[in-house]
Short mmCIF file of C-alpha atoms in Angstrom, two decimals:
data_model
loop_
_atom_site.label_atom_id
_atom_site.label_comp_id
_atom_site.label_asym_id
_atom_site.label_seq_id
_atom_site.Cartn_x
_atom_site.Cartn_y
_atom_site.Cartn_z
CA ASN A 1 95.99 78.64 87.59
CA ILE A 2 95.13 80.31 84.85
CA SER A 3 94.41 84.19 85.27
CA GLU A 4 90.85 85.42 84.64
CA ASN A 5 91.37 88.69 82.93
CA SER A 6 94.05 86.89 80.36
CA PRO A 7 93.55 83.18 80.55
CA ASP A 8 96.55 82.52 78.36
CA ILE A 9 99.09 83.64 81.62
CA TYR A 10 100.09 81.15 83.72
CA GLU A 11 99.96 82.43 87.46
CA GLY A 12 101.83 80.77 90.07
CA SER A 13 100.99 79.57 93.65
CA TYR A 14 102.15 79.12 97.12
CA LYS A 15 103.49 75.61 96.21
CA ASP A 16 105.69 77.27 93.68
CA ILE A 17 107.50 78.87 96.37
CA PHE A 18 108.05 76.25 98.46
CA SER A 19 108.83 73.58 95.77
CA VAL A 20 112.06 75.75 94.88
CA LEU A 21 113.04 77.36 98.58
CA HIS A 22 113.21 74.87 101.31
CA PHE A 23 114.47 76.87 104.38
CA ASN A 24 116.81 74.06 105.95
CA PHE A 25 118.67 76.15 108.08
CA SER A 26 120.16 73.90 110.38
CA ILE A 27 122.23 76.50 112.10
CA PHE A 28 119.30 78.34 113.55
CA PHE A 29 116.38 75.66 113.56
CA LYS A 30 117.10 72.38 115.38
CA VAL A 31 115.07 69.75 113.21
CA GLY A 32 113.45 66.49 114.68
CA SER A 33 112.86 65.88 118.85
CA ASN A 34 114.39 63.23 120.69
CA ARG A 35 110.78 62.91 122.89
CA GLU A 36 109.53 59.62 122.92
CA VAL A 37 106.33 60.51 124.91
CA GLY A 38 103.15 62.07 123.04
CA ARG A 39 102.90 63.78 119.75
CA PRO A 40 105.86 64.01 117.62
CA LYS A 41 107.12 67.74 117.52
CA PHE A 42 106.71 69.13 113.85
CA PRO A 43 109.97 70.24 112.67
CA ASP A 44 110.97 74.20 112.72
CA ALA A 45 111.67 74.48 108.88
CA ALA A 46 108.26 73.42 108.31
CA LEU A 47 106.57 75.71 111.21
CA PHE A 48 109.06 78.40 109.86
CA LYS A 49 107.19 77.20 106.17
CA ALA A 50 103.82 77.68 107.44
CA LEU A 51 104.71 81.51 109.03
CA ILE A 52 105.71 82.60 105.62
CA LEU A 53 102.72 81.28 104.35
CA LYS A 54 100.76 83.00 106.71
CA ASN A 55 102.39 86.35 105.90
CA LEU A 56 102.55 85.82 102.14
CA ALA A 57 98.46 85.28 102.14
CA SER A 58 96.19 87.60 102.09
CA ASN A 59 95.43 89.01 105.14
CA SER A 60 95.31 85.59 107.10
CA SER A 61 95.74 83.99 110.63
CA PHE A 62 97.12 81.50 112.18
CA ARG A 63 93.48 79.55 112.35
CA THR A 64 93.25 80.11 108.47
CA ILE A 65 96.43 78.64 107.87
CA GLU A 66 95.50 75.59 109.84
CA ALA A 67 91.91 75.38 107.73
CA MET A 68 94.27 76.03 104.28
CA LEU A 69 96.44 73.27 104.95
CA ALA A 70 94.01 70.51 106.01
CA GLN A 71 92.43 71.42 102.56
CA ASP A 72 94.86 70.96 100.72
CA SER A 73 97.33 68.40 101.62
CA GLU A 74 99.84 68.76 98.67
CA LEU A 75 100.12 72.12 100.17
CA ALA A 76 101.19 70.58 103.89
CA GLU A 77 103.50 68.17 102.26
CA PHE A 78 105.29 71.31 100.48
CA LEU A 79 105.77 72.92 104.02
CA GLY A 80 107.40 69.68 105.00
CA SER A 81 104.71 68.45 107.56
CA LYS A 82 103.08 64.77 107.05
CA PRO A 83 99.80 64.98 105.19
CA PHE A 84 96.27 65.45 106.94
CA SER A 85 97.92 66.19 110.07
CA PRO A 86 99.04 69.90 109.75
CA PRO A 87 100.26 72.09 112.63
CA SER A 88 97.37 73.87 114.54
CA ASP A 89 96.84 77.33 115.37
CA SER A 90 97.98 76.75 118.96
CA VAL A 91 101.00 75.04 117.39
CA LEU A 92 101.98 78.15 114.73
CA ARG A 93 101.33 80.55 117.70
CA CYS A 94 103.60 79.20 120.50
CA PHE A 95 106.29 79.00 117.46
CA PHE A 96 106.24 82.84 116.25
CA ALA A 97 106.08 83.57 119.99
CA ARG A 98 109.71 81.52 120.49
CA LEU A 99 111.05 82.60 117.54
CA LYS A 100 114.06 85.28 117.99
CA LEU A 101 114.70 88.46 116.06
CA LYS A 102 118.14 87.44 115.18
CA GLU A 103 117.21 84.14 113.68
CA ILE A 104 114.71 86.12 111.22
CA GLN A 105 117.78 88.35 110.49
CA ALA A 106 120.22 85.82 110.11
CA ILE A 107 117.64 83.95 107.67
CA HIS A 108 117.57 87.30 105.90
CA SER A 109 121.19 87.93 105.81
CA SER A 110 121.29 84.20 103.95
CA LEU A 111 118.59 84.98 101.56
CA LEU A 112 121.03 88.12 101.01
CA GLN A 113 123.50 86.39 99.84
CA GLU A 114 121.77 83.99 97.33
CA LEU A 115 120.32 86.64 95.58
CA ARG A 116 124.02 88.85 95.60
CA ALA A 117 125.39 85.88 93.92
CA LEU A 118 123.18 86.09 91.27
CA GLY A 119 123.81 89.51 90.60
CA TYR A 120 120.70 90.86 92.42
CA ALA A 121 120.77 93.36 95.82
CA GLN A 122 123.86 94.66 95.40
CA GLY A 123 123.43 97.62 97.41
CA ARG A 124 125.27 100.18 95.32
CA ILE A 125 122.47 102.62 95.87
CA ILE A 126 120.84 102.32 99.07
CA ALA A 127 117.38 104.25 100.16
CA LEU A 128 116.20 105.06 103.88
CA ASP A 129 112.67 106.18 104.97
CA SER A 130 110.44 105.41 107.21
CA THR A 131 106.34 104.51 107.57
CA PRO A 132 104.22 104.71 110.66
CA ILE A 133 102.54 101.42 111.78
CA GLU A 134 99.67 102.07 114.48
CA ALA A 135 99.42 99.88 117.38
CA HIS A 136 96.79 97.14 118.05
CA ARG A 137 94.22 97.95 120.09
CA LYS A 138 91.75 95.50 121.39
CA LYS A 139 88.21 96.27 122.10
CA PRO A 140 86.60 97.16 125.45
CA THR A 141 84.99 94.29 126.97
CA LYS A 142 82.53 94.05 129.66
CA LYS A 143 85.40 94.21 132.67
CA GLY A 144 86.43 97.43 131.18
CA ALA A 145 88.92 98.62 128.36
CA PRO A 146 92.18 96.57 127.98
CA ALA A 147 95.52 98.03 128.59
CA LYS A 148 97.27 99.75 125.64
CA ASP A 149 100.55 98.90 123.79
CA PRO A 150 103.16 99.77 127.07
CA ASP A 151 105.95 100.03 124.47
CA ALA A 152 104.04 102.31 121.53
CA ARG A 153 104.53 105.62 121.77
CA TRP A 154 102.32 108.99 119.97
CA GLY A 155 103.95 110.62 117.21
CA ILE A 156 103.25 112.62 114.02
CA ALA A 157 103.01 111.41 110.75
CA LYS A 158 102.19 113.32 107.27
CA CYS A 159 100.43 110.16 105.77
CA LYS A 160 98.04 109.95 109.01
CA ASN A 161 97.49 113.51 109.03
CA GLY A 162 98.38 114.03 112.44
CA TRP A 163 99.28 112.02 115.31
CA TYR A 164 99.37 108.11 115.63
CA PHE A 165 99.84 105.92 119.03
CA GLY A 166 102.30 103.35 117.91
CA TYR A 167 105.91 102.62 116.01
CA LYS A 168 107.95 103.67 113.06
CA ALA A 169 109.65 100.75 110.61
CA GLN A 170 112.94 102.30 109.28
CA VAL A 171 113.62 100.19 106.30
CA VAL A 172 116.86 100.28 104.43
CA VAL A 173 115.88 99.21 100.28
CA ASP A 174 118.31 98.64 97.12
CA ALA A 175 117.71 101.81 94.96
CA GLU A 176 118.37 99.66 92.19
CA ASP A 177 116.34 96.50 92.96
CA TYR A 178 113.70 97.65 95.62
CA LEU A 179 114.40 95.16 97.74
CA PRO A 180 114.74 95.64 101.73
CA LEU A 181 118.08 94.99 102.93
CA TYR A 182 117.63 95.71 106.82
CA VAL A 183 114.77 97.26 109.26
CA ILE A 184 114.21 98.51 112.14
CA ILE A 185 111.56 99.63 114.24
CA THR A 186 111.26 101.73 116.80
CA PRO A 187 108.50 103.84 118.85
CA ALA A 188 106.48 106.42 116.84
CA ASN A 189 108.49 109.87 119.13
CA VAL A 190 112.15 108.51 118.30
CA SER A 191 112.85 111.08 115.58
CA ASP A 192 114.63 109.92 111.93
CA GLN A 193 117.83 111.99 112.43
CA LYS A 194 118.92 109.51 115.32
CA MET A 195 118.13 106.58 112.81
CA VAL A 196 121.08 106.53 110.17
CA LYS A 197 123.85 105.28 113.07
CA PRO A 198 122.02 102.46 114.22
CA PHE A 199 122.08 101.18 110.40
CA LEU A 200 125.97 101.47 109.80
CA THR A 201 127.27 98.42 111.43
CA PRO A 202 124.81 96.22 110.06
CA LEU A 203 125.48 97.20 106.70
CA LYS A 204 129.02 96.83 107.26
CA LYS A 205 128.08 93.13 108.82
CA LEU A 206 126.42 92.23 105.69
CA GLY A 207 129.14 93.30 103.49
CA TYR A 208 127.55 96.55 101.95
CA HIS A 209 129.66 99.43 100.82
CA PRO A 210 127.19 101.65 98.82
CA ARG A 211 128.31 104.38 96.49
CA MET A 212 125.19 106.72 96.93
CA ALA A 213 122.50 106.89 100.30
CA LEU A 214 119.87 108.80 99.45
CA LEU A 215 117.43 109.99 102.33
CA GLY A 216 114.40 112.17 102.94
CA ALA A 217 114.63 115.57 104.76
CA GLY A 218 113.64 113.88 108.26
CA TYR A 219 117.17 112.63 108.19
CA ASP A 220 118.88 116.16 107.49
CA SER A 221 121.54 117.15 110.30
CA GLU A 222 125.72 117.69 109.96
CA ALA A 223 125.95 114.21 111.97
CA ASN A 224 124.65 111.92 109.42
CA HIS A 225 125.87 113.66 106.37
CA PHE A 226 129.12 113.22 108.30
CA LEU A 227 128.44 109.43 109.20
CA LEU A 228 127.32 108.98 105.91
CA GLN A 229 130.66 109.96 104.33
CA GLU A 230 133.22 108.90 106.48
CA GLU A 231 131.82 105.73 108.31
CA LEU A 232 130.04 104.29 105.83
CA GLY A 233 132.01 105.75 102.99
CA CYS A 234 129.55 106.96 100.61
CA VAL A 235 128.18 109.82 98.91
CA SER A 236 125.20 111.68 100.98
CA LEU A 237 122.14 112.40 99.06
CA ILE A 238 119.97 114.24 101.64
CA CYS A 239 116.82 116.20 100.84
CA PRO A 240 117.58 119.52 102.69
CA ASN A 241 115.12 120.29 105.00
CA THR A 242 113.10 123.56 103.76
CA ARG A 243 113.00 125.22 107.36
CA ARG A 244 115.93 125.93 106.79
CA SER A 245 117.38 128.94 105.00
CA LYS A 246 118.25 128.32 101.39
CA LYS A 247 121.29 130.25 100.11
CA LYS A 248 122.18 131.08 96.72
CA PHE A 249 125.68 130.09 95.76
CA THR A 250 127.94 132.03 93.18
CA LYS A 251 129.05 129.36 90.10
CA LYS A 252 132.46 129.23 91.46
CA ALA A 253 131.01 127.96 94.74
CA ILE A 254 129.00 125.15 92.51
CA LYS A 255 132.15 124.14 90.83
CA TYR A 256 134.16 123.86 93.78
CA TYR A 257 131.08 121.55 95.97
CA LYS A 258 130.84 119.55 92.84
CA LYS A 259 133.99 117.70 93.52
CA LEU A 260 134.07 117.58 97.16
CA LEU A 261 130.79 115.41 96.96
CA TYR A 262 132.76 112.99 95.56
CA GLN A 263 135.14 113.05 97.88
CA THR A 264 134.07 110.61 100.75
CA THR A 265 136.71 112.15 103.15
CA LEU A 266 137.93 115.47 103.76
CA ASP A 267 141.50 116.76 104.69
CA ARG A 268 141.80 115.19 108.45
CA PHE A 269 143.32 118.30 109.44
CA LEU A 270 140.17 119.77 109.49
CA PRO A 271 137.88 120.27 112.44
CA LYS A 272 135.24 117.80 112.99
CA GLN A 273 132.62 120.46 112.98
CA LEU A 274 133.76 122.40 109.81
CA ARG A 275 133.94 118.98 107.90
CA LYS A 276 130.22 118.91 109.11
CA LYS A 277 129.30 121.60 107.62
CA LYS A 278 131.11 121.01 104.28
CA TYR A 279 129.52 117.51 103.96
CA ARG A 280 126.10 119.05 104.00
CA ARG A 281 126.73 122.36 102.03
CA CYS A 282 127.57 120.16 98.99
CA CYS A 283 124.06 119.07 98.91
CA LEU A 284 122.57 122.10 99.64
CA VAL A 285 124.18 123.48 96.63
CA LEU A 286 123.82 120.68 94.57
CA GLN A 287 119.78 120.26 94.96
CA ASP A 288 118.92 121.70 91.92
CA GLU A 289 121.36 119.94 89.61
CA LYS A 290 120.40 117.61 87.10
CA GLU A 291 122.91 115.30 88.04
CA TYR A 292 121.50 115.49 91.67
CA LYS A 293 118.07 115.11 90.59
CA LYS A 294 118.44 111.81 88.35
CA TYR A 295 120.12 109.76 91.45
CA TYR A 296 117.90 110.88 94.12
CA HIS A 297 114.68 110.15 91.92
CA LYS A 298 115.62 106.81 92.70
CA ARG A 299 114.54 107.36 96.18
CA ILE A 300 110.88 106.19 95.12
CA ALA A 301 112.00 102.82 95.72
CA SER A 302 111.84 103.21 99.51
CA GLU A 303 108.13 104.57 98.92
CA GLN A 304 107.23 101.69 96.08
CA GLN A 305 108.73 99.11 98.85
CA PHE A 306 106.34 100.13 101.34
CA ALA A 307 103.41 100.29 99.36
CA THR A 308 104.15 96.73 98.33
CA LEU A 309 104.08 95.69 101.63
CA LYS A 310 101.17 97.83 102.48
CA LYS A 311 98.51 96.58 99.98
CA ASP A 312 100.11 93.03 98.99
CA LEU A 313 101.49 91.45 102.08
CA PHE A 314 99.32 93.85 104.71
CA LEU A 315 101.95 95.23 106.78
CA LYS A 316 99.77 97.63 108.89
CA SER A 317 96.82 94.95 109.74
CA HIS A 318 98.36 93.13 112.81
CA ASN A 319 97.00 91.69 116.27
CA LEU A 320 100.37 91.93 118.28
CA ILE A 321 101.57 93.50 120.88
CA GLY A 322 104.71 94.91 122.11
CA LEU A 323 108.28 96.22 120.43
CA GLN A 324 109.48 92.62 120.08
CA ASN A 325 106.48 91.24 118.34
CA THR A 326 106.36 94.10 116.32
CA GLN A 327 109.84 93.70 115.13
CA LYS A 328 109.43 90.46 114.41
CA HIS A 329 106.19 91.15 112.02
CA VAL A 330 107.93 93.52 109.98
CA ALA A 331 111.23 91.44 109.71
CA MET A 332 108.95 88.56 108.28
CA LYS A 333 107.43 90.93 105.81
CA CYS A 334 110.27 92.31 104.63
CA LEU A 335 111.94 88.36 104.54
CA CYS A 336 108.81 87.71 102.19
CA MET A 337 109.64 90.35 99.98
CA LEU A 338 113.06 88.61 99.31
CA VAL A 339 111.54 84.85 99.10
CA ILE A 340 109.14 86.23 96.53
CA ALA A 341 112.37 87.63 94.40
CA LEU A 342 114.54 84.42 94.67
CA ALA A 343 111.37 81.92 93.99
CA ALA A 344 110.61 84.16 90.67
CA LEU A 345 114.31 83.82 89.74
CA ARG A 346 114.58 80.03 90.53
CA LEU A 347 111.13 79.77 88.57
CA GLY A 348 112.13 81.68 85.64
CA VAL A 349 109.35 84.45 85.74
CA PRO A 350 111.57 87.62 86.23
CA GLU A 351 108.73 89.88 85.67
CA ALA A 352 107.04 88.71 89.37
CA PHE A 353 110.78 89.91 90.95
CA ARG A 354 108.36 92.17 93.02
CA LEU A 355 104.85 90.73 92.62
CA PRO A 356 103.26 88.92 96.01
CA LYS A 357 100.02 89.11 94.01
CA TYR A 358 101.81 86.57 91.59
CA PHE A 359 102.02 83.88 94.09
CA GLN A 360 98.82 84.43 96.34
CA HIS A 361 96.89 81.80 94.69
#
């Protein structure tokens, strides 16, 4: 594919991704079928590739993927299906329905291992942030208004200028390579302050021991500082909540808390509540220091990650109902970012490491 803006520059395509990535995860998917009657079953690996193609393509549906594979037999062969017999939209829809979130997370972790082996997604500095996802609302029919999403709730978001009905995506991002490490979906009414503890165990299972954790003001609490410092073993750099009083500290106090910030665990003889206050006070003291600003500026990685997911991978456009389906939808979008990064490295195109547009042809 030749770029229209600059004819000398080659742009990748979907075929380039599936030529270097095969997705033969036999642990999670059973390949083949033992039935003797009826049409042969499509391999689950081929259906999973078609599902990735749907999430990579620009705002596509299952029917558009069926038409795309029917027109391009070479692309259908790259996906693993026989030429001139691509899977129908109903087959793809049924496969997505029976696909489990644990299977997507297992493939996500295996892709992270491949990237870590290449020296990327090391997780030394992580950033946690959330973004709102509105629930899908069907159009009213002659019989009356359709039922609302039973799992969605009302919440407040600044980007929505007030209230919205839906969910909230909490994503941990590698602040150095701008790649998603883990994602959790909650109803919109769940507070951000409660969403630090659920990430501790998954990050430990993935083998991540970050040096710093960068979070927004919505996560500011003494309990979260304590969990990040003593449970995860990293320095908690959380933006102070402006609603609380801002106290000015002396030079002696600043020097004391500077040393205390890089101490992951305080003396055990101190009471737990006192340790929580000291951990939070460290960030309050250093919020105007140059070193603090230097590291906290990397929190923009989570915002840029959300911008890419929304603009290039159409994170917010979906027609799914229910928390489970929304979880799978967001997990597949985050998995596509790892697919793009790994494909770019294997193709020798590092400039397309975080560019879905490079392969959307």
